[in-house]
JSON list of C-alpha atoms and ligand atoms in Angstrom, two decimals:
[
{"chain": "A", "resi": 1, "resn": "UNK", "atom": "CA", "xyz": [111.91, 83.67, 121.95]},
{"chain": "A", "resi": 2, "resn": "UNK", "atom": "CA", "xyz": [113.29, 86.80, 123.67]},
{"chain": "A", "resi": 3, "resn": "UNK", "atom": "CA", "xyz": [114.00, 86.95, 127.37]},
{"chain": "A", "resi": 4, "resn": "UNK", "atom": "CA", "xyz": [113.11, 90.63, 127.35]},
{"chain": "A", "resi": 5, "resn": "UNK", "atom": "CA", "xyz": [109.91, 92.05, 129.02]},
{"chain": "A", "resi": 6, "resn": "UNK", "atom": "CA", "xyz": [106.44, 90.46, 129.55]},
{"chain": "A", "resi": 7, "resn": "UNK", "atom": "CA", "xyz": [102.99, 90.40, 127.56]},
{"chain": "A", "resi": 8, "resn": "UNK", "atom": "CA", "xyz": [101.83, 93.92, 128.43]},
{"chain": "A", "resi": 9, "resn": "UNK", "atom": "CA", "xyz": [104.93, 95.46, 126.81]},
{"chain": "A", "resi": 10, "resn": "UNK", "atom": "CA", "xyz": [106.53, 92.94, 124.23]},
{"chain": "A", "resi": 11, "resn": "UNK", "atom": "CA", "xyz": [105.47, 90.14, 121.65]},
{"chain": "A", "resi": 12, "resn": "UNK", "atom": "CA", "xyz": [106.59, 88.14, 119.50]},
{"chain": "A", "resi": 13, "resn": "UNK", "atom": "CA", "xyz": [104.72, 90.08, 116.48]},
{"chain": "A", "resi": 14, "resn": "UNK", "atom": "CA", "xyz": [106.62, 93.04, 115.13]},
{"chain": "A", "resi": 15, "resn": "UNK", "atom": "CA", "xyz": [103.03, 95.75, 114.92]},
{"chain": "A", "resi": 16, "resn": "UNK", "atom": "CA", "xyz": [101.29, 93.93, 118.45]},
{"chain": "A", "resi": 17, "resn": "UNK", "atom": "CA", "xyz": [105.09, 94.55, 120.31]},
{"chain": "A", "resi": 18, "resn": "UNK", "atom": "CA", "xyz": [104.77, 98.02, 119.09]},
{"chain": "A", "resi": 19, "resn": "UNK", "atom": "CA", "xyz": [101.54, 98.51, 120.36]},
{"chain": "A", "resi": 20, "resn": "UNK", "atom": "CA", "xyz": [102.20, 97.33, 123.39]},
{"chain": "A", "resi": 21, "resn": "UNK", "atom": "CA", "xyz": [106.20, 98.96, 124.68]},
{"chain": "A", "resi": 22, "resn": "UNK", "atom": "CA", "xyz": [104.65, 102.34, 123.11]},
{"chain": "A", "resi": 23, "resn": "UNK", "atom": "CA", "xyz": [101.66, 102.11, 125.59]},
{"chain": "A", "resi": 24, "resn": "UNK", "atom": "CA", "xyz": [104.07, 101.78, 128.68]},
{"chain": "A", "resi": 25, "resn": "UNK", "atom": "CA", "xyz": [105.44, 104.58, 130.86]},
{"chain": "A", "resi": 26, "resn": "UNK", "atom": "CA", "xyz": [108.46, 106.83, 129.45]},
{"chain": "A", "resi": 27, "resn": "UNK", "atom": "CA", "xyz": [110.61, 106.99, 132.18]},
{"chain": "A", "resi": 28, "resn": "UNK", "atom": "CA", "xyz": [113.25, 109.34, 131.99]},
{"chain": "A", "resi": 29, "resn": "UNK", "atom": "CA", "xyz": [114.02, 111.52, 128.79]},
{"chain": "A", "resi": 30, "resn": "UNK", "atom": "CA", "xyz": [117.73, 111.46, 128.12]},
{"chain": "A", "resi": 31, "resn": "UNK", "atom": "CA", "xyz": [117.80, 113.74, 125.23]},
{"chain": "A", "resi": 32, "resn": "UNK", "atom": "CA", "xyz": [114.76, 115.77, 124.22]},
{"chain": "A", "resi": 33, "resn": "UNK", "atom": "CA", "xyz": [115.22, 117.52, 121.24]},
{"chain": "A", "resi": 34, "resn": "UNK", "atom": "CA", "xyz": [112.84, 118.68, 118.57]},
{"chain": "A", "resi": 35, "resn": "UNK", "atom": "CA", "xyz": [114.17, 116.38, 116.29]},
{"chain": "A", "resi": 36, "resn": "UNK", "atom": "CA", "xyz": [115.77, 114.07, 117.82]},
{"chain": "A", "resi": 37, "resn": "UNK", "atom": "CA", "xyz": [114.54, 112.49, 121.16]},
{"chain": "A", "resi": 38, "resn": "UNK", "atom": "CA", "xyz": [116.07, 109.46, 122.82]},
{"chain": "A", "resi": 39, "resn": "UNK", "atom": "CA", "xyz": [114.13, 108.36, 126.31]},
{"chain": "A", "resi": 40, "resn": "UNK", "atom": "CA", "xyz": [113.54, 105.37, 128.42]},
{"chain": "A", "resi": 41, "resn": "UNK", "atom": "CA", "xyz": [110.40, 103.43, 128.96]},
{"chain": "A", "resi": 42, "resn": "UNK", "atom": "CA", "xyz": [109.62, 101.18, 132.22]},
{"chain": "A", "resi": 43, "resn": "UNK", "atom": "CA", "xyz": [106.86, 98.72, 132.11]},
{"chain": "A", "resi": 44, "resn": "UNK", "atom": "CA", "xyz": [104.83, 98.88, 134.72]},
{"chain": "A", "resi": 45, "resn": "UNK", "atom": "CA", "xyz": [103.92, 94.99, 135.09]},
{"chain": "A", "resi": 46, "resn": "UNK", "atom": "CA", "xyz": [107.31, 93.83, 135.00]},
{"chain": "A", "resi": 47, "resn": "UNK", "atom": "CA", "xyz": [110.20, 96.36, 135.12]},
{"chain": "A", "resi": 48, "resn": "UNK", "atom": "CA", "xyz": [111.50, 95.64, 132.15]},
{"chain": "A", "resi": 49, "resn": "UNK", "atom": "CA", "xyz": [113.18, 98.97, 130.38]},
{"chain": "A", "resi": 50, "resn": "UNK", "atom": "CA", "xyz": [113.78, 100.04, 126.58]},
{"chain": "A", "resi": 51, "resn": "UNK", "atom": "CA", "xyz": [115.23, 102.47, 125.33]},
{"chain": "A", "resi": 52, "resn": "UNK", "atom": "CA", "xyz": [113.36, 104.20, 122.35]},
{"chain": "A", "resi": 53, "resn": "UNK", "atom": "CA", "xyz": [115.50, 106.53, 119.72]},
{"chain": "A", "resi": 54, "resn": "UNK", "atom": "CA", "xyz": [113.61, 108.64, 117.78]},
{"chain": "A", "resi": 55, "resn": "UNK", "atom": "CA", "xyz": [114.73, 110.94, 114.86]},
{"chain": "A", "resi": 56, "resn": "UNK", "atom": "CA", "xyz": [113.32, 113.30, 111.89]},
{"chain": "A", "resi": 57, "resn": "UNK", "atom": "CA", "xyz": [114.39, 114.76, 109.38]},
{"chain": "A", "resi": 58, "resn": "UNK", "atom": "CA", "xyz": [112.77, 118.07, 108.16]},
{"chain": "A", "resi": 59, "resn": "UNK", "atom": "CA", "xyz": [111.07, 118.14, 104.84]},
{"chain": "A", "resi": 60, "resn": "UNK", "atom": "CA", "xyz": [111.01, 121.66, 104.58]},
{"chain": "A", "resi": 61, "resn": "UNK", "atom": "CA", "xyz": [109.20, 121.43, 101.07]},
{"chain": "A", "resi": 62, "resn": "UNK", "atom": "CA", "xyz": [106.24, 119.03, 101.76]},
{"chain": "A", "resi": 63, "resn": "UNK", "atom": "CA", "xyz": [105.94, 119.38, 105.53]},
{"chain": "A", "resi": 64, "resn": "UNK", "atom": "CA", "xyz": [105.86, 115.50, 106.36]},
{"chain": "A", "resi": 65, "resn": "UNK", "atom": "CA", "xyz": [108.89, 114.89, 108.33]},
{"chain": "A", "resi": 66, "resn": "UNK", "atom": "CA", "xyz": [110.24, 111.51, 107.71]},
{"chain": "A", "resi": 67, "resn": "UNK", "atom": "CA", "xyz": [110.41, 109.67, 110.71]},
{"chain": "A", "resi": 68, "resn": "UNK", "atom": "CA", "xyz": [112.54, 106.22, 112.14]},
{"chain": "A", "resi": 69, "resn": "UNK", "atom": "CA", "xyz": [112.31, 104.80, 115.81]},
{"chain": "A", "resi": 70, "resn": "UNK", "atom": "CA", "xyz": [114.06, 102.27, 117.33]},
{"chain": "A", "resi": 71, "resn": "UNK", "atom": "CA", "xyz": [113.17, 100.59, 120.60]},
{"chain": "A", "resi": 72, "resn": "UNK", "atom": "CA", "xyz": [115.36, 97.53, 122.21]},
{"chain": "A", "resi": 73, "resn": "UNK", "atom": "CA", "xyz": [115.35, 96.10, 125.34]},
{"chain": "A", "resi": 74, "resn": "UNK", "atom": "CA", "xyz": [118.31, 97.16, 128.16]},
{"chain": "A", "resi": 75, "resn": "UNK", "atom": "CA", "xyz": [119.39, 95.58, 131.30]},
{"chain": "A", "resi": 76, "resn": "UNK", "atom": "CA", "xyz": [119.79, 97.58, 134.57]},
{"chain": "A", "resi": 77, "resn": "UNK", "atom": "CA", "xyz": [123.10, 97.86, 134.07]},
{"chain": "A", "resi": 78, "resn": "UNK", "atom": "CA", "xyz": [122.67, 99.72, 130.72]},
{"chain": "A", "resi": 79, "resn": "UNK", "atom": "CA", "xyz": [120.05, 101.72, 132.14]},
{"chain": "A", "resi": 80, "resn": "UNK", "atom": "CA", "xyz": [122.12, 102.85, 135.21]},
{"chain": "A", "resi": 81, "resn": "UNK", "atom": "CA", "xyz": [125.18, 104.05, 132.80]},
{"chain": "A", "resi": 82, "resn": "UNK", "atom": "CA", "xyz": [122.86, 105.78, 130.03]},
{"chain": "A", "resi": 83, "resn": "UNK", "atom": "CA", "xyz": [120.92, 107.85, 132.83]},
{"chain": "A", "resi": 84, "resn": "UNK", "atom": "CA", "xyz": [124.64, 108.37, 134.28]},
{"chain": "A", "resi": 85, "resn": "UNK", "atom": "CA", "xyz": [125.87, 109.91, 131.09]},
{"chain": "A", "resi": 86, "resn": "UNK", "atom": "CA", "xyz": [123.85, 112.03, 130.01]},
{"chain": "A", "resi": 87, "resn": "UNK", "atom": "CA", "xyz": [123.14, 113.13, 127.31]},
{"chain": "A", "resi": 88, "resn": "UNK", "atom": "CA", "xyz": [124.73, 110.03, 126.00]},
{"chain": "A", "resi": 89, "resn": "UNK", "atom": "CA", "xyz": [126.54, 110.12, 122.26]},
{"chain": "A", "resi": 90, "resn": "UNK", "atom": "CA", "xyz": [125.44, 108.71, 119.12]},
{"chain": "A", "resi": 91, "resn": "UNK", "atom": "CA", "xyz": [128.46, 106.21, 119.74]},
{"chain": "A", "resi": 92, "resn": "UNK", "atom": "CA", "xyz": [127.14, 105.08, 123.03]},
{"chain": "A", "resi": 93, "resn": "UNK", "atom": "CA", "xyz": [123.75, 104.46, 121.81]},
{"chain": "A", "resi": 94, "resn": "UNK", "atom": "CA", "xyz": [124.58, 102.27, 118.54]},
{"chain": "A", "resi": 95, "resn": "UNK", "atom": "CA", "xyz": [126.94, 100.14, 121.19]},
{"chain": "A", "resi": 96, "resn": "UNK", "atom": "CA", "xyz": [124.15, 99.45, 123.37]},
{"chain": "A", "resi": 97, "resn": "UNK", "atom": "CA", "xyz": [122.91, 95.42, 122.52]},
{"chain": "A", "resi": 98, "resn": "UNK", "atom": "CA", "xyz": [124.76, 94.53, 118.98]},
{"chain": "A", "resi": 99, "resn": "UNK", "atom": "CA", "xyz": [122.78, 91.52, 117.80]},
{"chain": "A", "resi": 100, "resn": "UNK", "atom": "CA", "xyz": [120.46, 91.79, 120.40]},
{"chain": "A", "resi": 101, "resn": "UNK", "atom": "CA", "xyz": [116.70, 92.20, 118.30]},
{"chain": "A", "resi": 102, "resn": "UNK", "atom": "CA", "xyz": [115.08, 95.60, 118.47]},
{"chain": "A", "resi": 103, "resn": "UNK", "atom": "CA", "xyz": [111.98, 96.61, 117.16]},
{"chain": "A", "resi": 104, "resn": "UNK", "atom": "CA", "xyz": [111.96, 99.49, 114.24]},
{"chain": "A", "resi": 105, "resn": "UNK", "atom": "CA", "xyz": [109.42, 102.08, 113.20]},
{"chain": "A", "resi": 106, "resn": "UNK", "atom": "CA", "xyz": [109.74, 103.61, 109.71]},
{"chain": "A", "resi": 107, "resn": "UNK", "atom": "CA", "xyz": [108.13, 106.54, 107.99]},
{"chain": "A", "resi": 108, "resn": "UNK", "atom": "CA", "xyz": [109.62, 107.20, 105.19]},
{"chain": "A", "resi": 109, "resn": "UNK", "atom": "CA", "xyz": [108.58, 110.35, 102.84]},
{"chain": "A", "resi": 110, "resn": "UNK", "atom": "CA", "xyz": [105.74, 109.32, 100.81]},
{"chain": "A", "resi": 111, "resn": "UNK", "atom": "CA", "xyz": [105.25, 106.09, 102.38]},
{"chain": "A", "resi": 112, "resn": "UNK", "atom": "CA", "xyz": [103.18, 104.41, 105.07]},
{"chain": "A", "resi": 113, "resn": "UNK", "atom": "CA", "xyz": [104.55, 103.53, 108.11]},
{"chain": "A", "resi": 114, "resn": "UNK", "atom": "CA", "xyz": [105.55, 100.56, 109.24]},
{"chain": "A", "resi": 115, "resn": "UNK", "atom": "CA", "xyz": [107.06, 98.14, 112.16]},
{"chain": "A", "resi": 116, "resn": "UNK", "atom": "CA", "xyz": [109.61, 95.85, 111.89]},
{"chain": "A", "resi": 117, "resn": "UNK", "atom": "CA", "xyz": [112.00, 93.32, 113.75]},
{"chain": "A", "resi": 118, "resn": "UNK", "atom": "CA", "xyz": [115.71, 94.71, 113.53]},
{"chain": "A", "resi": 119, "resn": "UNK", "atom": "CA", "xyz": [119.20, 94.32, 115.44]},
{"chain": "A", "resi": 120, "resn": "UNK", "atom": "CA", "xyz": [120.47, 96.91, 117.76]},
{"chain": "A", "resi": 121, "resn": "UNK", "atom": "CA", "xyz": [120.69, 100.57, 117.37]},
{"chain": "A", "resi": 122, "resn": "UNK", "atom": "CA", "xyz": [120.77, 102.85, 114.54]},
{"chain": "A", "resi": 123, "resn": "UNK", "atom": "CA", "xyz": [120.64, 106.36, 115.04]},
{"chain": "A", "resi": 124, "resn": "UNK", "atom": "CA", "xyz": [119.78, 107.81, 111.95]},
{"chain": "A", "resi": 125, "resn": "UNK", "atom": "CA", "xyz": [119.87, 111.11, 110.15]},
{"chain": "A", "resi": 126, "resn": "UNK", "atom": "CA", "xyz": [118.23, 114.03, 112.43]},
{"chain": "A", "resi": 127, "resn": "UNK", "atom": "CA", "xyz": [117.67, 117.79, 112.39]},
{"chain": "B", "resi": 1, "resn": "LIG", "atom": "ZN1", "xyz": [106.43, 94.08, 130.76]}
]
C-alpha cells in the first residue's frame, strides 16, 4: 500500500485516513485566506507531513459554501521548498506528487459530503 505516514495519521480506507491526518497537528499555514487556505500538517508519531488545500466558493444566495480539500503526502524535500516559497502558486501546488494518491474531501452544494481516494493536487475554484 502507500509508503506515506503511519496508523495514527493514514489508512488504507478513504473516511478512517481522513479521520485520522485531520486529527494531526497543522504545522505551518502557507496561505491563509478566507477562502482559500493551503497549510501543512506534521504527525506527531511519525513525522510524516501533508499538505492539505482547501477552497470555497461563496454561495451568496443559500449561504452553504461549497467546499473541496485535498490532502497528499510530501517528502522533506517538498516541504522545505513550499515553506521556502511562500505563498506558493496554484502552479506549484498542482506539480507537487502527479500520480502520487491523495485523499479528497467534497461538499458540493446540496450534497453531503464525502471522502475519497484521488491523484495529486487540484486546486479548485475559490473566492
Ligand atoms: Zn503518522
Amino acid at each position: 500500500m502507500s509508503q506515506f505516514g503511519c496508523d495514527k495519521c493514514w489508512s488504507s480506507e478513504a473516511s478512517n485516513a481522513w479521520k485520522a491526518v485531520t486529527s494531526i497537528p497543522i504545522e505551518e499555514y502557507l496561505i491563509d485566506e478566507s477562502h482559500y487556505i493551503v497549510s501543512i500538517r506534521s504527525c506527531p508519531s511519525c513525522s510524516q507531513r501533508y499538505l492539505q488545500v482547501t477552497t470555497e466558493t461563496v454561495d451568496w444566495k443559500d449561504g452553504e459554501d461549497p467546499i473541496f480539500r485535498t490532502i497528499i503526502p510530501i517528502d522533506d524535500e517538498e516541504q522545505a521548498s513550499l515553506t521556502a516559497n511562500k505563498p506558493p502558486k496554484t502552479s506549484v501546488l498542482e506539480a507537487i506528487g502527479p500520480g502520487r494518491r491523495s485523499l479528497k474531501y467534497g461538499w458540493p452544494k446540496g450534497e453531503e459530503p464525502s471522502t475519497y481516494w484521488g491523484t495529486g493536487v487540484y486546486v479548485g475554484l475559490h473566492d
